Short mmCIF file of C-alpha atoms in Angstrom, two decimals:
data_model
loop_
_atom_site.label_atom_id
_atom_site.label_comp_id
_atom_site.label_asym_id
_atom_site.label_seq_id
_atom_site.Cartn_x
_atom_site.Cartn_y
_atom_site.Cartn_z
CA MET A 763 82.16 -20.79 -56.07
CA TYR A 764 80.24 -17.50 -55.82
CA GLN A 765 80.48 -17.03 -59.61
CA GLY A 766 79.12 -20.58 -60.04
CA ARG A 767 76.10 -19.66 -57.90
CA LEU A 768 75.51 -16.57 -60.02
CA TRP A 769 75.52 -18.68 -63.19
CA LEU A 770 73.06 -21.19 -61.67
CA PHE A 771 70.62 -18.79 -60.10
CA GLY A 772 71.30 -15.58 -62.02
CA GLY A 773 70.18 -14.71 -65.51
CA ASP A 774 66.77 -15.10 -67.01
CA LYS A 775 63.76 -16.89 -65.53
CA ARG A 776 64.03 -19.80 -67.97
CA ARG A 777 67.55 -20.73 -66.76
CA ARG A 778 66.52 -20.53 -63.10
CA ARG A 779 63.46 -22.69 -63.77
CA ILE A 780 65.54 -25.38 -65.56
CA THR A 781 68.11 -25.36 -62.79
CA LEU A 782 65.48 -25.77 -60.04
CA ILE A 783 63.84 -28.67 -61.89
CA PHE A 784 67.25 -30.38 -62.29
CA ILE A 785 68.00 -30.01 -58.60
CA LEU A 786 64.55 -31.39 -57.63
CA VAL A 787 65.05 -34.41 -59.89
CA LEU A 788 68.44 -35.07 -58.26
CA ILE A 789 66.92 -34.87 -54.75
CA LEU A 790 64.06 -37.18 -55.72
CA PHE A 791 66.47 -39.74 -57.29
CA ASN A 792 68.72 -39.76 -54.26
CA THR A 793 65.75 -40.07 -51.89
CA CYS A 794 64.35 -43.04 -53.80
CA PHE A 795 67.75 -44.69 -54.03
CA LEU A 796 68.45 -44.37 -50.30
CA TYR A 797 64.94 -45.60 -49.45
CA SER A 798 65.36 -48.71 -51.65
CA GLN A 799 68.75 -49.40 -50.04
CA ASN A 800 67.58 -49.01 -46.47
CA ASN A 801 64.08 -50.49 -46.66
CA ASP A 802 63.39 -54.01 -47.87
CA LYS A 803 59.66 -53.70 -47.61
CA ILE A 804 57.00 -51.60 -49.28
CA LYS A 805 53.67 -51.13 -47.48
CA LEU A 806 50.59 -51.44 -49.69
CA ASN A 807 47.44 -50.92 -47.69
CA ASN A 808 47.86 -53.37 -44.76
CA LEU A 809 50.18 -55.65 -46.77
CA ASN A 810 53.91 -55.80 -46.13
CA ILE A 811 55.40 -56.89 -49.43
CA LYS A 812 59.13 -57.38 -50.01
CA VAL A 813 60.55 -55.62 -53.06
CA GLU A 814 61.78 -58.88 -54.61
CA ASP A 815 58.39 -60.52 -54.07
CA LEU A 816 56.73 -57.53 -55.76
CA LYS A 817 59.03 -57.90 -58.80
CA ASN A 818 58.51 -61.65 -59.08
CA ALA A 819 54.76 -61.54 -58.63
CA PHE A 820 53.80 -58.57 -60.77
CA ASN A 821 56.44 -58.26 -63.48
CA PRO A 822 55.04 -59.76 -66.69
CA ALA A 823 58.59 -60.23 -67.98
CA VAL A 824 59.23 -62.79 -65.27
CA ASN A 825 58.14 -66.35 -66.14
CA LYS A 826 54.46 -66.45 -65.24
CA PHE A 827 54.08 -70.06 -66.24
CA ASN A 828 56.38 -72.62 -64.68
CA GLU A 829 55.07 -75.69 -66.46
CA LYS A 830 54.75 -76.77 -70.02
CA THR A 831 50.97 -77.05 -69.88
CA ILE A 832 47.88 -76.09 -67.88
CA SER A 833 47.50 -78.56 -65.03
CA THR A 834 44.53 -77.16 -63.08
CA ILE A 835 41.15 -75.71 -64.12
CA ILE A 836 38.83 -74.13 -61.56
CA ILE A 837 35.15 -73.89 -62.46
CA ASP A 838 33.01 -71.39 -60.48
CA PRO A 839 29.22 -71.88 -60.63
CA GLY A 840 27.93 -68.38 -59.89
CA HIS A 841 25.64 -67.41 -57.03
CA GLY A 842 24.07 -70.30 -55.02
CA GLY A 843 22.37 -70.70 -51.63
CA LYS A 844 20.92 -67.45 -50.40
CA ASP A 845 21.85 -65.80 -53.70
CA PRO A 846 19.54 -67.01 -56.49
CA GLY A 847 21.17 -64.81 -59.11
CA ALA A 848 18.88 -63.70 -61.96
CA ILE A 849 15.33 -65.10 -61.97
CA GLY A 850 14.05 -65.82 -65.46
CA VAL A 851 11.29 -67.45 -67.44
CA ASN A 852 9.00 -69.68 -65.42
CA LYS A 853 10.93 -68.73 -62.24
CA LEU A 854 14.11 -70.36 -63.50
CA PHE A 855 16.92 -69.55 -61.10
CA GLU A 856 20.40 -68.67 -62.46
CA LYS A 857 22.09 -70.51 -59.56
CA ASP A 858 20.48 -73.83 -60.58
CA VAL A 859 21.23 -73.54 -64.30
CA VAL A 860 24.92 -72.65 -63.81
CA LEU A 861 25.41 -75.36 -61.23
CA SER A 862 24.05 -78.00 -63.63
CA PHE A 863 26.22 -76.63 -66.41
CA SER A 864 29.35 -76.55 -64.21
CA LEU A 865 28.94 -80.12 -62.93
CA GLU A 866 28.55 -81.32 -66.52
CA LEU A 867 31.51 -79.21 -67.62
CA LYS A 868 33.69 -80.79 -64.96
CA LYS A 869 32.73 -84.26 -66.16
CA GLU A 870 33.37 -83.38 -69.77
CA LEU A 871 36.78 -81.79 -69.06
CA GLU A 872 37.83 -84.82 -66.95
CA GLU A 873 37.17 -87.05 -70.03
CA LEU A 874 38.68 -84.61 -72.49
CA LEU A 875 41.74 -83.67 -70.37
CA PRO A 876 42.46 -86.66 -68.09
CA ASP A 877 45.78 -85.28 -66.87
CA VAL A 878 44.27 -81.97 -65.73
CA LYS A 879 42.86 -81.43 -62.23
CA ILE A 880 39.33 -80.00 -62.32
CA VAL A 881 38.15 -78.14 -59.22
CA LEU A 882 34.65 -76.70 -58.45
CA THR A 883 34.08 -73.73 -56.08
CA ARG A 884 30.75 -75.34 -55.15
CA THR A 885 29.11 -78.65 -55.87
CA ASN A 886 25.67 -77.99 -54.37
CA ASP A 887 23.28 -75.18 -53.44
CA ILE A 888 25.52 -73.24 -51.12
CA TYR A 889 26.83 -69.68 -51.30
CA PRO A 890 30.61 -69.10 -51.18
CA THR A 891 31.48 -65.41 -51.01
CA LEU A 892 33.22 -63.90 -53.98
CA GLU A 893 36.42 -63.77 -52.00
CA GLU A 894 36.09 -67.45 -50.98
CA ARG A 895 35.68 -68.39 -54.66
CA PHE A 896 38.96 -66.82 -55.85
CA LYS A 897 40.73 -68.12 -52.75
CA ILE A 898 39.64 -71.65 -53.66
CA ALA A 899 41.05 -71.03 -57.13
CA ASN A 900 44.39 -69.64 -55.83
CA GLU A 901 44.77 -72.49 -53.29
CA ALA A 902 43.99 -75.08 -56.03
CA ALA A 903 46.80 -73.56 -58.08
CA LYS A 904 49.08 -73.32 -55.09
CA ILE A 905 49.62 -69.60 -55.74
CA ASN A 906 52.39 -67.96 -53.67
CA THR A 907 54.18 -71.28 -53.14
CA ASP A 908 57.23 -72.80 -54.84
CA LYS A 909 54.93 -75.44 -56.28
CA SER A 910 52.50 -73.09 -58.06
CA LYS A 911 50.55 -74.58 -60.98
CA ASN A 912 49.50 -73.23 -64.33
CA ALA A 913 45.75 -72.81 -63.88
CA LEU A 914 42.61 -71.38 -65.52
CA PHE A 915 39.58 -69.95 -63.79
CA VAL A 916 36.11 -70.08 -65.44
CA SER A 917 33.14 -68.45 -63.70
CA VAL A 918 29.78 -69.56 -65.05
CA HIS A 919 26.72 -67.25 -65.10
CA ALA A 920 23.49 -66.53 -66.94
CA ASN A 921 22.48 -63.05 -67.96
CA ALA A 922 19.17 -61.15 -67.55
CA SER A 923 17.52 -58.16 -69.13
CA PHE A 924 14.42 -56.05 -68.79
CA SER A 925 13.79 -56.85 -72.45
CA SER A 926 12.70 -60.44 -73.07
CA LYS A 927 14.11 -60.10 -76.62
CA ALA A 928 17.77 -59.85 -75.38
CA ARG A 929 19.58 -63.14 -75.93
CA GLY A 930 22.97 -64.64 -76.72
CA PHE A 931 26.22 -66.05 -75.24
CA GLU A 932 28.92 -63.72 -73.91
CA ALA A 933 32.38 -64.06 -72.36
CA TYR A 934 34.25 -61.48 -70.33
CA PHE A 935 37.85 -61.03 -69.21
CA VAL A 936 38.87 -58.70 -66.43
CA SER A 937 40.31 -55.29 -66.98
CA ALA A 938 40.57 -51.99 -65.10
CA GLN A 939 38.42 -50.31 -67.77
CA GLU A 940 35.11 -51.61 -69.08
CA SER A 941 34.85 -52.00 -72.86
CA SER A 942 31.37 -50.44 -72.91
CA GLU A 943 28.63 -49.07 -70.68
CA TYR A 944 26.79 -52.38 -71.17
CA ALA A 945 29.90 -54.31 -69.88
CA ARG A 946 29.95 -51.97 -66.91
CA ALA A 947 26.31 -52.73 -66.18
CA VAL A 948 26.94 -56.50 -66.33
CA SER A 949 29.90 -56.30 -64.00
CA MET A 950 27.94 -54.08 -61.54
CA PHE A 951 25.17 -56.68 -61.43
CA GLU A 952 27.62 -59.55 -60.74
CA ASN A 953 29.63 -57.46 -58.26
CA ASN A 954 26.47 -56.51 -56.41
CA ALA A 955 26.87 -59.66 -54.29
CA LEU A 956 29.71 -57.82 -52.50
CA VAL A 957 27.24 -55.53 -50.83
CA LYS A 958 24.13 -57.69 -50.77
CA PHE A 959 25.54 -60.97 -49.55
CA ASP A 960 29.21 -60.53 -48.63
CA ASN A 961 28.76 -57.35 -46.53
CA ILE A 962 31.78 -55.61 -48.11
CA ASP A 963 31.86 -51.81 -48.31
CA THR A 964 33.02 -51.39 -51.86
CA SER A 965 33.43 -47.64 -51.56
CA ILE A 966 36.12 -48.03 -48.94
CA TYR A 967 37.72 -50.86 -50.93
CA GLU A 968 37.84 -48.99 -54.24
CA ASN A 969 38.83 -45.68 -52.72
CA ASP A 970 42.09 -47.14 -51.31
CA SER A 971 44.52 -46.12 -54.07
CA SER A 972 47.27 -48.50 -52.96
CA GLN A 973 44.88 -51.48 -53.00
CA ILE A 974 43.63 -50.51 -56.43
CA THR A 975 47.24 -50.26 -57.75
CA HIS A 976 47.99 -53.67 -56.16
CA ASN A 977 45.01 -55.29 -57.89
CA TYR A 978 45.48 -53.64 -61.27
CA MET A 979 49.04 -54.93 -61.40
CA LEU A 980 47.68 -58.43 -61.01
CA ILE A 981 44.98 -57.78 -63.64
CA GLU A 982 47.51 -56.59 -66.25
CA GLN A 983 49.75 -59.61 -65.75
CA TYR A 984 47.22 -62.07 -67.16
CA GLN A 985 44.98 -59.86 -69.29
CA LYS A 986 46.26 -61.10 -72.65
CA GLU A 987 45.84 -64.74 -71.67
CA SER A 988 42.37 -64.12 -70.19
CA ARG A 989 41.22 -62.46 -73.46
CA LEU A 990 42.49 -65.44 -75.47
CA LEU A 991 40.67 -67.83 -73.12
CA ALA A 992 37.39 -65.92 -73.46
CA GLU A 993 37.75 -65.80 -77.26
CA SER A 994 38.59 -69.45 -77.56
CA ILE A 995 35.49 -70.55 -75.60
CA THR A 996 33.22 -68.09 -77.41
CA ASP A 997 34.42 -69.23 -80.87
CA GLU A 998 33.36 -72.84 -80.07
CA VAL A 999 30.08 -72.05 -78.21
CA LEU A 1000 28.83 -69.87 -81.09
CA LYS A 1001 29.07 -72.89 -83.40
CA VAL A 1002 26.26 -74.59 -81.42
CA SER A 1003 22.94 -74.55 -83.17
CA GLY A 1004 20.46 -72.20 -81.46
CA VAL A 1005 23.07 -70.11 -79.61
CA ALA A 1006 22.58 -66.44 -80.58
CA ARG A 1007 25.51 -64.17 -81.35
CA ARG A 1008 25.77 -60.86 -79.52
CA THR A 1009 27.08 -57.76 -81.24
CA LYS A 1010 30.19 -57.94 -79.00
CA PRO A 1011 30.31 -61.54 -77.68
CA VAL A 1012 33.67 -60.92 -75.92
CA GLN A 1013 34.08 -57.85 -73.70
CA ASN A 1014 36.15 -56.73 -70.74
CA ALA A 1015 35.00 -55.38 -67.36
CA LEU A 1016 36.08 -55.16 -63.77
CA PHE A 1017 34.65 -58.32 -62.11
CA TYR A 1018 35.66 -58.74 -58.49
CA VAL A 1019 35.74 -62.54 -58.60
CA LEU A 1020 38.09 -62.49 -61.61
CA LYS A 1021 40.19 -59.74 -60.15
CA GLY A 1022 41.19 -61.94 -57.24
CA ALA A 1023 42.12 -65.03 -59.26
CA ILE A 1024 45.87 -64.84 -60.00
CA MET A 1025 45.70 -66.75 -63.26
CA PRO A 1026 44.08 -66.39 -66.75
CA SER A 1027 40.34 -66.22 -66.15
CA THR A 1028 37.03 -65.57 -67.80
CA LEU A 1029 33.39 -65.08 -66.82
CA ILE A 1030 30.91 -66.62 -69.26
CA GLU A 1031 27.23 -65.70 -69.53
CA LEU A 1032 25.47 -68.75 -71.05
CA GLY A 1033 22.53 -66.72 -72.35
CA PHE A 1034 19.65 -64.60 -71.09
CA ILE A 1035 17.58 -66.39 -68.59
CA THR A 1036 14.82 -63.81 -69.20
CA ASN A 1037 14.59 -64.84 -72.86
CA PRO A 1038 12.27 -67.85 -73.60
CA GLU A 1039 14.61 -69.35 -76.26
CA ASP A 1040 17.80 -68.93 -74.21
CA ALA A 1041 16.09 -70.22 -71.10
CA LYS A 1042 14.95 -73.35 -72.92
CA LEU A 1043 18.38 -73.83 -74.40
CA MET A 1044 20.06 -73.66 -70.97
CA ASN A 1045 17.42 -75.63 -69.06
CA THR A 1046 17.11 -78.53 -71.55
CA ARG A 1047 19.80 -81.05 -70.77
CA GLU A 1048 20.32 -82.12 -74.37
CA THR A 1049 21.01 -78.67 -75.69
CA ARG A 1050 22.91 -77.54 -72.56
CA LEU A 1051 25.27 -80.47 -73.01
CA LYS A 1052 26.12 -79.22 -76.49
CA MET A 1053 27.16 -75.90 -74.96
CA VAL A 1054 29.09 -77.79 -72.28
CA LYS A 1055 31.02 -79.73 -74.92
CA ALA A 1056 31.72 -76.55 -76.90
CA THR A 1057 33.00 -74.80 -73.81
CA ALA A 1058 35.30 -77.72 -73.02
CA ASP A 1059 36.56 -77.73 -76.63
CA GLY A 1060 37.30 -74.04 -76.35
CA ILE A 1061 39.30 -74.58 -73.21
CA LYS A 1062 41.20 -77.48 -74.80
CA LYS A 1063 42.08 -75.36 -77.87
CA TYR A 1064 43.39 -72.65 -75.54
CA ILE A 1065 45.61 -75.19 -73.80
CA GLU A 1066 46.88 -76.51 -77.11
CA LEU A 1067 47.79 -72.93 -78.13
CA PHE A 1068 49.50 -72.50 -74.76
CA GLU A 1069 51.62 -75.60 -75.34
CA LYS A 1070 52.39 -74.75 -78.97
CA THR A 1071 53.63 -71.26 -78.11
CA LYS A 1072 55.36 -72.40 -74.89
CA GLY A 1073 53.24 -70.27 -72.62
CA PHE A 1074 52.51 -67.62 -75.27
CA THR A 1075 56.18 -66.67 -75.43
CA LYS A 1076 56.39 -67.32 -79.19
#
């Protein structure tokens, strides 16, 4: 026994270092094993989550989609009520433009997809908080129940710029990292409602590492599907005469309202409300309806791809 100890701890520094690392790994493994055997809950922030629930909810290998098709679509007209959103040409309010678009999109989708339930987060000039919006989405999809639905979440907005020349349609999907500094700026503008209207201290929220981990796991689960949804809508809208193409029409950023929706989701920017041509395009019913129809066609094509690939498994 004594000779064994000499072999383990004697000799050169390299051997001692390897031995100590090996022992530490064994201790860590045993500790984790015992903890998992004796504790059936993991505490994330103020949430008590069972280990099995964590696996089922966040593991992309587990069946995310329990139906053969998409059965629910939630449309979120951005801003509203006390939050006008961006203010553009001739004092055109973003909240008004996106509400008109969303109401028309609901009607178009109901005609195009009669078997799909279409839900709006607001139908008039009121202000739901960002948290209330994604809660409406999750409740509509019956998330965290044994009757959960395959759903999509589309948040509708209009962009703004200090330059009146900036124009064009964009679509975003949520990710932990922004695809560009521009995407970061757009998400910061949209997330500003957290502080300005929802009274949420984002520094406390984002500094909680366990909460960040919890949310990023959700983000990763549907990131691929969200990107496909954003691309499908963009491909169709850019076919509409008069709609300008951005250099990068599809980007990713960390939008709070998308982060909370546990389903494939996208945030679309119909155009720049500060650009005369885009503002006219969005505020004229005839041309806006063309964009509405194109958006609905993009959603339909996404659903057709979903069905063809059996939930993107093929």
